[in-house]
């Protein structure tokens, strides 16, 4: 998205196909729609533009033909499609620094007096929801980022097993999971030995990535069971597992915006709160530093509800991604304001956690 301090390069892709007038009409339609939530008519756009309503209608028809705008019916105004919103966010939106009043509210709510990380991130989630009038999601740091020392699998029943994770810092975690069908106690022991030989000194995330690389390369020495367990994230943990923990705030805010889609919104929140998609949520943020924006069906996690997600990861003192903060809302989010809020909040969380470690 454009940086006011650094003028953007000449537009590429679909924007390059638009002349100056078309880009200005498109920009104003999107901004007005994001502000009001209503389709924008040609007469509304004539205010401040030295062109006739007929000319603007022709431009809007061209934009509709290109798939950037749509209309609820022939005589109504236009609003941006998902493709149009993506084009606006990537090429036309101006997201400056966080507003001083937003920064002050975050500082006031979050502070640095929370007794532990959980309490701190509870406050962060509350601040995000209150500021954005959307639903906030905060993924707490995963304790499993500590290096591993040993992995052991214990068969409890044909469809039930226990994995014992011993970490270099002395912490031991026991988690239940469902192993691949047909596995025997001896095969689980062998898989544990295989993975332990490669796990020492690596975090779970690093071990999964390493195993995924070997699996992709088709190395024969990888035991099939170990490969299956690695591909499944070294086991599919129960929802009751102690970490990771997802904090969800502001369900009511989201329902205010999307009253027509209550069932889909409820389904989205039920999935999040049952932790079915926690791993996928963090994957969104781990794919790259900085704020990432997902609009509507661009991400499977929110495709059913048609919601948008603005998410940013935060790091610990070792510059490793350990969690994420984000805001969920309707596709007509005020992206220009919310992006710097999410970005600032993620940086603040990382800074506080790093200072506490020090």
CSV table of C-alpha atoms in Angstrom, one decimal:
chain,number,residue,atom,x,y,z
A,1,UNK,CA,0.0,0.0,0.0
A,2,UNK,CA,1.3,3.5,-0.7
A,3,UNK,CA,3.7,5.1,1.7
A,4,UNK,CA,3.1,8.9,1.8
A,5,UNK,CA,6.8,9.4,2.5
A,6,UNK,CA,7.8,7.4,-0.6
A,7,UNK,CA,5.7,8.1,-3.8
A,8,UNK,CA,4.7,4.8,-5.4
A,9,UNK,CA,6.0,3.6,-8.7
A,10,UNK,CA,3.8,3.8,-11.8
A,11,UNK,CA,0.8,1.5,-11.3
A,12,UNK,CA,1.1,-2.1,-12.6
A,13,UNK,CA,-1.6,-4.7,-13.3
A,14,UNK,CA,-5.2,-3.7,-13.4
A,15,UNK,CA,-4.4,-0.2,-12.2
A,16,UNK,CA,-2.2,0.4,-15.2
A,17,UNK,CA,-5.3,-0.2,-17.4
A,18,UNK,CA,-7.1,2.8,-15.8
A,19,UNK,CA,-6.6,6.4,-16.8
A,20,UNK,CA,-6.4,9.1,-14.3
A,21,UNK,CA,-10.1,9.8,-14.4
A,22,UNK,CA,-11.1,6.1,-14.0
A,23,UNK,CA,-8.7,5.7,-11.0
A,24,UNK,CA,-10.1,8.8,-9.3
A,25,UNK,CA,-13.7,7.6,-9.8
A,26,UNK,CA,-12.8,4.2,-8.6
A,27,UNK,CA,-10.9,5.5,-5.5
A,28,UNK,CA,-13.8,7.8,-4.5
A,29,UNK,CA,-16.4,5.0,-5.0
A,30,UNK,CA,-14.4,2.7,-2.7
A,31,UNK,CA,-13.7,5.4,0.0
A,32,UNK,CA,-17.4,6.5,0.1
A,33,UNK,CA,-18.6,2.9,0.3
A,34,UNK,CA,-16.2,2.1,3.1
A,35,UNK,CA,-17.4,5.2,4.9
A,36,UNK,CA,-21.1,4.7,4.5
A,37,UNK,CA,-21.7,1.1,3.5
A,38,UNK,CA,-24.1,2.2,0.8
A,39,UNK,CA,-23.8,2.0,-3.0
A,40,UNK,CA,-22.4,5.2,-4.5
A,41,UNK,CA,-24.3,6.9,-7.3
A,42,UNK,CA,-22.8,9.1,-10.1
A,43,UNK,CA,-24.5,12.3,-8.9
A,44,UNK,CA,-22.7,11.9,-5.5
A,45,UNK,CA,-19.4,11.8,-7.3
A,46,UNK,CA,-20.0,15.0,-9.3
A,47,UNK,CA,-19.4,17.0,-6.1
A,48,UNK,CA,-15.8,17.9,-6.3
A,49,UNK,CA,-15.2,16.5,-9.8
A,50,UNK,CA,-15.3,18.7,-12.9
A,51,UNK,CA,-17.2,16.2,-15.0
A,52,UNK,CA,-20.8,15.4,-15.7
A,53,UNK,CA,-22.9,12.7,-14.1
A,54,UNK,CA,-23.2,11.0,-17.5
A,55,UNK,CA,-19.4,10.9,-17.9
A,56,UNK,CA,-19.1,9.4,-14.4
A,57,UNK,CA,-21.8,6.8,-15.2
A,58,UNK,CA,-19.9,5.7,-18.3
A,59,UNK,CA,-16.7,5.3,-16.2
A,60,UNK,CA,-18.5,3.3,-13.6
A,61,UNK,CA,-19.9,1.0,-16.3
A,62,UNK,CA,-16.4,0.4,-17.5
A,63,UNK,CA,-15.2,-0.4,-14.0
A,64,UNK,CA,-18.1,-2.7,-13.6
A,65,UNK,CA,-17.2,-4.5,-16.8
A,66,UNK,CA,-13.7,-4.9,-15.5
A,67,UNK,CA,-15.0,-6.6,-12.4
A,68,UNK,CA,-14.0,-3.9,-10.0
A,69,UNK,CA,-17.5,-2.5,-9.2
A,70,UNK,CA,-20.9,-4.1,-9.0
A,71,UNK,CA,-24.5,-2.9,-8.5
A,72,UNK,CA,-27.4,-4.4,-6.5
A,73,UNK,CA,-29.7,-3.5,-9.3
A,74,UNK,CA,-29.7,-1.5,-12.5
A,75,UNK,CA,-30.9,1.9,-11.1
A,76,UNK,CA,-28.7,1.7,-8.0
A,77,UNK,CA,-25.2,3.0,-7.4
A,78,UNK,CA,-22.1,0.9,-7.3
A,79,UNK,CA,-19.9,-0.6,-4.7
A,80,UNK,CA,-16.6,-2.4,-5.0
A,81,UNK,CA,-16.3,-6.1,-5.6
A,82,UNK,CA,-13.9,-8.2,-3.6
A,83,UNK,CA,-11.5,-7.9,-6.5
A,84,UNK,CA,-12.0,-4.1,-6.4
A,85,UNK,CA,-11.3,-3.9,-2.7
A,86,UNK,CA,-8.1,-5.9,-3.1
A,87,UNK,CA,-7.0,-3.6,-5.9
A,88,UNK,CA,-7.8,-0.5,-3.7
A,89,UNK,CA,-5.9,-1.9,-0.7
A,90,UNK,CA,-2.9,-2.9,-2.7
A,91,UNK,CA,-2.6,0.1,-4.9
A,92,UNK,CA,-4.6,3.1,-3.8
A,93,UNK,CA,-5.1,3.0,0.0
A,94,UNK,CA,-3.1,5.4,2.0
A,95,UNK,CA,-2.3,4.0,5.5
A,96,UNK,CA,-0.3,6.5,7.4
A,97,UNK,CA,1.1,6.3,11.0
A,98,UNK,CA,-1.3,5.4,13.8
A,99,UNK,CA,-3.4,8.4,15.0
A,100,UNK,CA,-2.2,9.9,18.3
A,101,UNK,CA,-5.6,9.3,19.9
A,102,UNK,CA,-5.5,5.6,18.9
A,103,UNK,CA,-2.0,5.2,20.3
A,104,UNK,CA,-3.0,6.9,23.5
A,105,UNK,CA,-6.0,4.6,24.0
A,106,UNK,CA,-3.9,1.5,23.4
A,107,UNK,CA,-1.3,2.7,25.8
A,108,UNK,CA,-4.0,3.4,28.4
A,109,UNK,CA,-5.8,0.1,28.1
A,110,UNK,CA,-2.7,-2.1,27.7
A,111,UNK,CA,-0.2,-0.4,29.9
A,112,UNK,CA,2.7,-2.5,31.3
A,113,UNK,CA,1.3,-3.5,34.6
A,114,UNK,CA,-0.3,-6.8,33.7
A,115,UNK,CA,0.9,-9.5,36.0
A,116,UNK,CA,1.6,-12.1,33.3
A,117,UNK,CA,1.5,-12.5,29.5
A,118,UNK,CA,-2.1,-13.8,29.5
A,119,UNK,CA,-3.4,-10.7,31.3
A,120,UNK,CA,-1.4,-8.4,29.0
A,121,UNK,CA,-2.9,-10.0,25.9
A,122,UNK,CA,-6.4,-10.0,27.3
A,123,UNK,CA,-6.0,-6.2,27.5
A,124,UNK,CA,-4.6,-6.0,24.0
A,125,UNK,CA,-7.6,-7.9,22.7
A,126,UNK,CA,-10.0,-5.6,24.6
A,127,UNK,CA,-8.1,-2.5,23.2
A,128,UNK,CA,-8.3,-3.7,19.6
A,129,UNK,CA,-12.0,-4.5,19.8
A,130,UNK,CA,-12.9,-1.3,21.4
A,131,UNK,CA,-10.8,0.8,19.0
A,132,UNK,CA,-11.9,-0.8,15.8
A,133,UNK,CA,-15.5,-1.6,16.6
A,134,UNK,CA,-14.7,-5.0,15.2
A,135,UNK,CA,-13.8,-8.4,16.6
A,136,UNK,CA,-10.3,-8.9,17.8
A,137,UNK,CA,-8.3,-12.1,17.8
A,138,UNK,CA,-5.0,-12.5,19.7
A,139,UNK,CA,-2.9,-15.6,19.7
A,140,UNK,CA,-0.7,-16.0,22.7
A,141,UNK,CA,2.9,-17.0,22.5
A,142,UNK,CA,3.4,-20.7,22.0
A,143,UNK,CA,5.4,-22.2,24.8
A,144,UNK,CA,6.5,-24.9,22.4
A,145,UNK,CA,9.0,-22.4,20.9
A,146,UNK,CA,11.5,-23.8,23.4
A,147,UNK,CA,14.0,-26.3,21.9
A,148,UNK,CA,13.1,-29.9,22.2
A,149,UNK,CA,15.1,-32.6,24.0
A,150,UNK,CA,13.1,-35.7,23.5
A,151,UNK,CA,9.8,-37.0,22.0
A,152,UNK,CA,8.1,-40.2,23.0
A,153,UNK,CA,4.8,-41.7,21.8
A,154,UNK,CA,2.8,-44.0,24.0
A,155,UNK,CA,-0.2,-46.1,22.7
A,156,UNK,CA,-3.3,-45.9,25.0
A,157,UNK,CA,-5.9,-47.5,22.6
A,158,UNK,CA,-6.1,-48.4,18.9
A,159,UNK,CA,-7.3,-44.8,18.2
A,160,UNK,CA,-5.7,-43.0,21.1
A,161,UNK,CA,-2.1,-42.2,22.0
A,162,UNK,CA,-0.1,-39.9,24.2
A,163,UNK,CA,2.9,-37.8,23.1
A,164,UNK,CA,5.4,-36.8,25.7
A,165,UNK,CA,7.4,-33.7,24.8
A,166,UNK,CA,10.5,-33.0,26.8
A,167,UNK,CA,12.0,-29.5,26.3
A,168,UNK,CA,15.5,-28.3,26.8
A,169,UNK,CA,14.4,-25.9,29.6
A,170,UNK,CA,13.1,-28.9,31.6
A,171,UNK,CA,9.4,-28.5,30.8
A,172,UNK,CA,7.5,-31.7,30.1
A,173,UNK,CA,4.2,-31.7,28.2
A,174,UNK,CA,1.8,-34.7,27.8
A,175,UNK,CA,-0.8,-34.4,25.0
A,176,UNK,CA,-3.4,-36.8,23.7
A,177,UNK,CA,-3.9,-37.3,20.0
A,178,UNK,CA,-5.4,-39.8,17.4
A,179,UNK,CA,-2.6,-41.6,15.6
A,180,UNK,CA,-2.9,-42.7,11.9
A,181,UNK,CA,-5.1,-45.9,11.7
A,182,UNK,CA,-3.4,-49.3,12.1
A,183,UNK,CA,-0.5,-48.3,14.2
A,184,UNK,CA,1.0,-50.6,16.8
A,185,UNK,CA,2.7,-49.7,20.1
A,186,UNK,CA,6.0,-50.7,18.6
A,187,UNK,CA,5.6,-48.6,15.5
A,188,UNK,CA,4.8,-45.6,17.8
A,189,UNK,CA,8.0,-46.2,19.8
A,190,UNK,CA,10.0,-46.4,16.6
A,191,UNK,CA,8.5,-43.2,15.4
A,192,UNK,CA,9.4,-41.5,18.6
A,193,UNK,CA,13.0,-42.7,18.4
A,194,UNK,CA,13.2,-41.5,14.8
A,195,UNK,CA,11.9,-38.0,15.6
A,196,UNK,CA,13.9,-37.7,18.9
A,197,UNK,CA,17.1,-38.3,17.0
A,198,UNK,CA,16.3,-35.3,14.8
A,199,UNK,CA,14.5,-33.1,17.3
A,200,UNK,CA,17.1,-32.2,19.9
A,201,UNK,CA,18.0,-28.5,19.8
A,202,UNK,CA,15.1,-27.7,17.5
A,203,UNK,CA,11.7,-26.2,18.3
A,204,UNK,CA,8.5,-28.0,17.2
A,205,UNK,CA,8.0,-25.5,14.4
A,206,UNK,CA,11.6,-26.0,13.2
A,207,UNK,CA,11.3,-29.8,13.4
A,208,UNK,CA,8.0,-29.7,11.4
A,209,UNK,CA,9.6,-27.6,8.7
A,210,UNK,CA,12.7,-29.8,8.6
A,211,UNK,CA,10.6,-33.0,8.3
A,212,UNK,CA,8.4,-31.4,5.6
A,213,UNK,CA,11.4,-30.6,3.5
A,214,UNK,CA,12.7,-34.2,3.8
A,215,UNK,CA,9.3,-35.6,3.0
A,216,UNK,CA,9.0,-33.4,0.0
A,217,UNK,CA,12.4,-34.6,-1.2
A,218,UNK,CA,11.2,-38.2,-0.8
A,219,UNK,CA,14.0,-39.4,1.4
A,220,UNK,CA,13.7,-43.1,1.8
A,221,UNK,CA,15.0,-43.2,5.4
A,222,UNK,CA,12.0,-41.3,6.6
A,223,UNK,CA,9.7,-43.8,8.4
A,224,UNK,CA,6.2,-43.6,7.0
A,225,UNK,CA,4.6,-43.2,10.5
A,226,UNK,CA,7.0,-40.5,11.4
A,227,UNK,CA,6.2,-38.8,8.2
A,228,UNK,CA,2.5,-39.0,8.8
A,229,UNK,CA,2.9,-37.6,12.3
A,230,UNK,CA,5.1,-34.8,11.1
A,231,UNK,CA,2.7,-33.9,8.3
A,232,UNK,CA,-0.1,-33.8,10.9
A,233,UNK,CA,2.0,-31.3,13.0
A,234,UNK,CA,3.6,-34.1,15.1
A,235,UNK,CA,0.0,-35.0,16.3
A,236,UNK,CA,-3.4,-33.3,16.2
A,237,UNK,CA,-3.7,-32.0,19.7
A,238,UNK,CA,-6.9,-32.0,21.7
A,239,UNK,CA,-8.8,-28.8,22.0
A,240,UNK,CA,-8.1,-28.9,25.7
A,241,UNK,CA,-4.4,-28.7,25.2
A,242,UNK,CA,-2.9,-25.8,27.2
A,243,UNK,CA,-1.4,-23.9,24.3
A,244,UNK,CA,-1.7,-22.2,22.0
A,245,UNK,CA,-4.5,-20.0,23.4
A,246,UNK,CA,-6.7,-17.8,21.2
A,247,UNK,CA,-8.3,-14.8,22.8
A,248,UNK,CA,-11.5,-13.6,20.9
A,249,UNK,CA,-13.2,-10.3,21.8
A,250,UNK,CA,-16.0,-8.3,20.3
A,251,UNK,CA,-18.4,-10.8,18.8
A,252,UNK,CA,-21.2,-8.2,19.3
A,253,UNK,CA,-19.3,-5.6,17.2
A,254,UNK,CA,-19.1,-7.9,14.2
A,255,UNK,CA,-22.8,-8.8,14.5
A,256,UNK,CA,-23.7,-5.1,14.4
A,257,UNK,CA,-22.2,-4.9,10.9
A,258,UNK,CA,-23.4,-8.2,9.5
A,259,UNK,CA,-26.9,-8.7,10.8
A,260,UNK,CA,-27.9,-10.4,7.6
A,261,UNK,CA,-25.3,-13.2,8.0
A,262,UNK,CA,-25.7,-14.1,11.7
A,263,UNK,CA,-25.5,-17.8,11.1
A,264,UNK,CA,-22.2,-17.6,9.1
A,265,UNK,CA,-20.7,-15.2,11.7
A,266,UNK,CA,-21.6,-17.4,14.6
A,267,UNK,CA,-20.1,-20.4,12.8
A,268,UNK,CA,-16.9,-18.4,12.3
A,269,UNK,CA,-16.6,-17.5,16.0
A,270,UNK,CA,-17.6,-21.0,17.1
A,271,UNK,CA,-14.7,-22.4,15.0
A,272,UNK,CA,-12.3,-19.9,16.4
A,273,UNK,CA,-13.3,-20.3,20.0
A,274,UNK,CA,-13.1,-24.1,19.7
A,275,UNK,CA,-9.6,-23.6,18.5
A,276,UNK,CA,-10.2,-25.6,15.3
A,277,UNK,CA,-8.3,-23.0,13.2
A,278,UNK,CA,-5.7,-21.6,15.6
A,279,UNK,CA,-2.8,-23.1,13.7
A,280,UNK,CA,-4.2,-21.8,10.4
A,281,UNK,CA,-4.6,-18.3,12.0
A,282,UNK,CA,-1.0,-18.1,13.0
A,283,UNK,CA,0.1,-19.5,9.6
A,284,UNK,CA,-1.5,-16.4,8.0
A,285,UNK,CA,0.8,-14.2,10.0
A,286,UNK,CA,3.9,-16.4,9.7
A,287,UNK,CA,4.0,-16.2,6.0
A,288,UNK,CA,5.5,-12.7,6.1
A,289,UNK,CA,6.4,-9.9,8.4
A,290,UNK,CA,4.2,-6.8,8.7
A,291,UNK,CA,0.4,-6.5,8.3
A,292,UNK,CA,-1.4,-8.8,6.0
A,293,UNK,CA,-5.0,-8.2,4.8
A,294,UNK,CA,-7.4,-11.0,3.7
A,295,UNK,CA,-10.6,-9.9,2.1
A,296,UNK,CA,-13.7,-12.1,2.0
A,297,UNK,CA,-13.0,-15.5,0.4
A,298,UNK,CA,-9.3,-14.9,-0.1
A,299,UNK,CA,-8.6,-17.1,2.9
A,300,UNK,CA,-10.5,-20.3,3.6
A,301,UNK,CA,-10.7,-19.5,7.3
A,302,UNK,CA,-13.2,-16.6,6.7
A,303,UNK,CA,-14.7,-17.6,3.3
A,304,UNK,CA,-18.0,-18.7,4.8
A,305,UNK,CA,-18.6,-15.5,6.7
A,306,UNK,CA,-17.3,-13.2,4.0
A,307,UNK,CA,-15.4,-11.3,6.7
A,308,UNK,CA,-12.1,-9.6,6.3
A,309,UNK,CA,-9.0,-10.1,8.5
A,310,UNK,CA,-6.2,-7.6,9.2
A,311,UNK,CA,-3.4,-9.5,11.0
A,312,UNK,CA,0.2,-9.0,12.1
A,313,UNK,CA,2.6,-11.3,13.9
A,314,UNK,CA,4.7,-10.3,16.9
A,315,UNK,CA,8.1,-11.5,17.8
A,316,UNK,CA,10.0,-12.4,21.0
A,317,UNK,CA,13.4,-11.1,22.1
A,318,UNK,CA,15.0,-13.7,19.8
A,319,UNK,CA,13.2,-12.2,16.8
A,320,UNK,CA,11.0,-15.4,16.4
A,321,UNK,CA,7.3,-15.1,15.5
A,322,UNK,CA,5.5,-16.4,18.6
A,323,UNK,CA,1.9,-15.0,18.1
A,324,UNK,CA,-0.4,-12.8,16.2
A,325,UNK,CA,-2.9,-10.0,16.7
A,326,UNK,CA,-5.7,-9.2,14.3
A,327,UNK,CA,-9.1,-7.6,13.7
A,328,UNK,CA,-12.0,-9.3,12.0
A,329,UNK,CA,-14.8,-7.3,10.5
A,330,UNK,CA,-17.0,-6.8,7.4
A,331,UNK,CA,-15.3,-6.4,4.1
A,332,UNK,CA,-16.0,-2.6,4.3
A,333,UNK,CA,-13.5,-2.2,7.2
A,334,UNK,CA,-11.8,1.2,7.5
A,335,UNK,CA,-8.5,-0.4,6.3
A,336,UNK,CA,-6.6,2.8,6.2
A,337,UNK,CA,-7.2,3.3,10.0
A,338,UNK,CA,-7.1,-0.3,11.2
A,339,UNK,CA,-3.9,-1.3,9.4
A,340,UNK,CA,-1.7,1.1,11.5
A,341,UNK,CA,-3.5,0.1,14.7
A,342,UNK,CA,-2.8,-3.6,14.2
A,343,UNK,CA,0.8,-2.9,13.1
A,344,UNK,CA,1.4,-0.7,16.2
A,345,UNK,CA,-0.2,-3.2,18.6
A,346,UNK,CA,1.8,-6.1,17.3
A,347,UNK,CA,5.0,-4.1,17.7
A,348,UNK,CA,4.0,-3.0,21.2
A,349,UNK,CA,3.3,-6.6,22.3
A,350,UNK,CA,6.6,-7.7,20.9
A,351,UNK,CA,8.5,-4.9,22.6
A,352,UNK,CA,6.8,-5.5,26.0
A,353,UNK,CA,7.4,-9.3,25.9
A,354,UNK,CA,11.1,-8.7,24.9
A,355,UNK,CA,11.6,-6.3,27.7
A,356,UNK,CA,10.1,-8.7,30.2
A,357,UNK,CA,12.4,-11.5,29.1
A,358,UNK,CA,15.3,-9.2,29.5
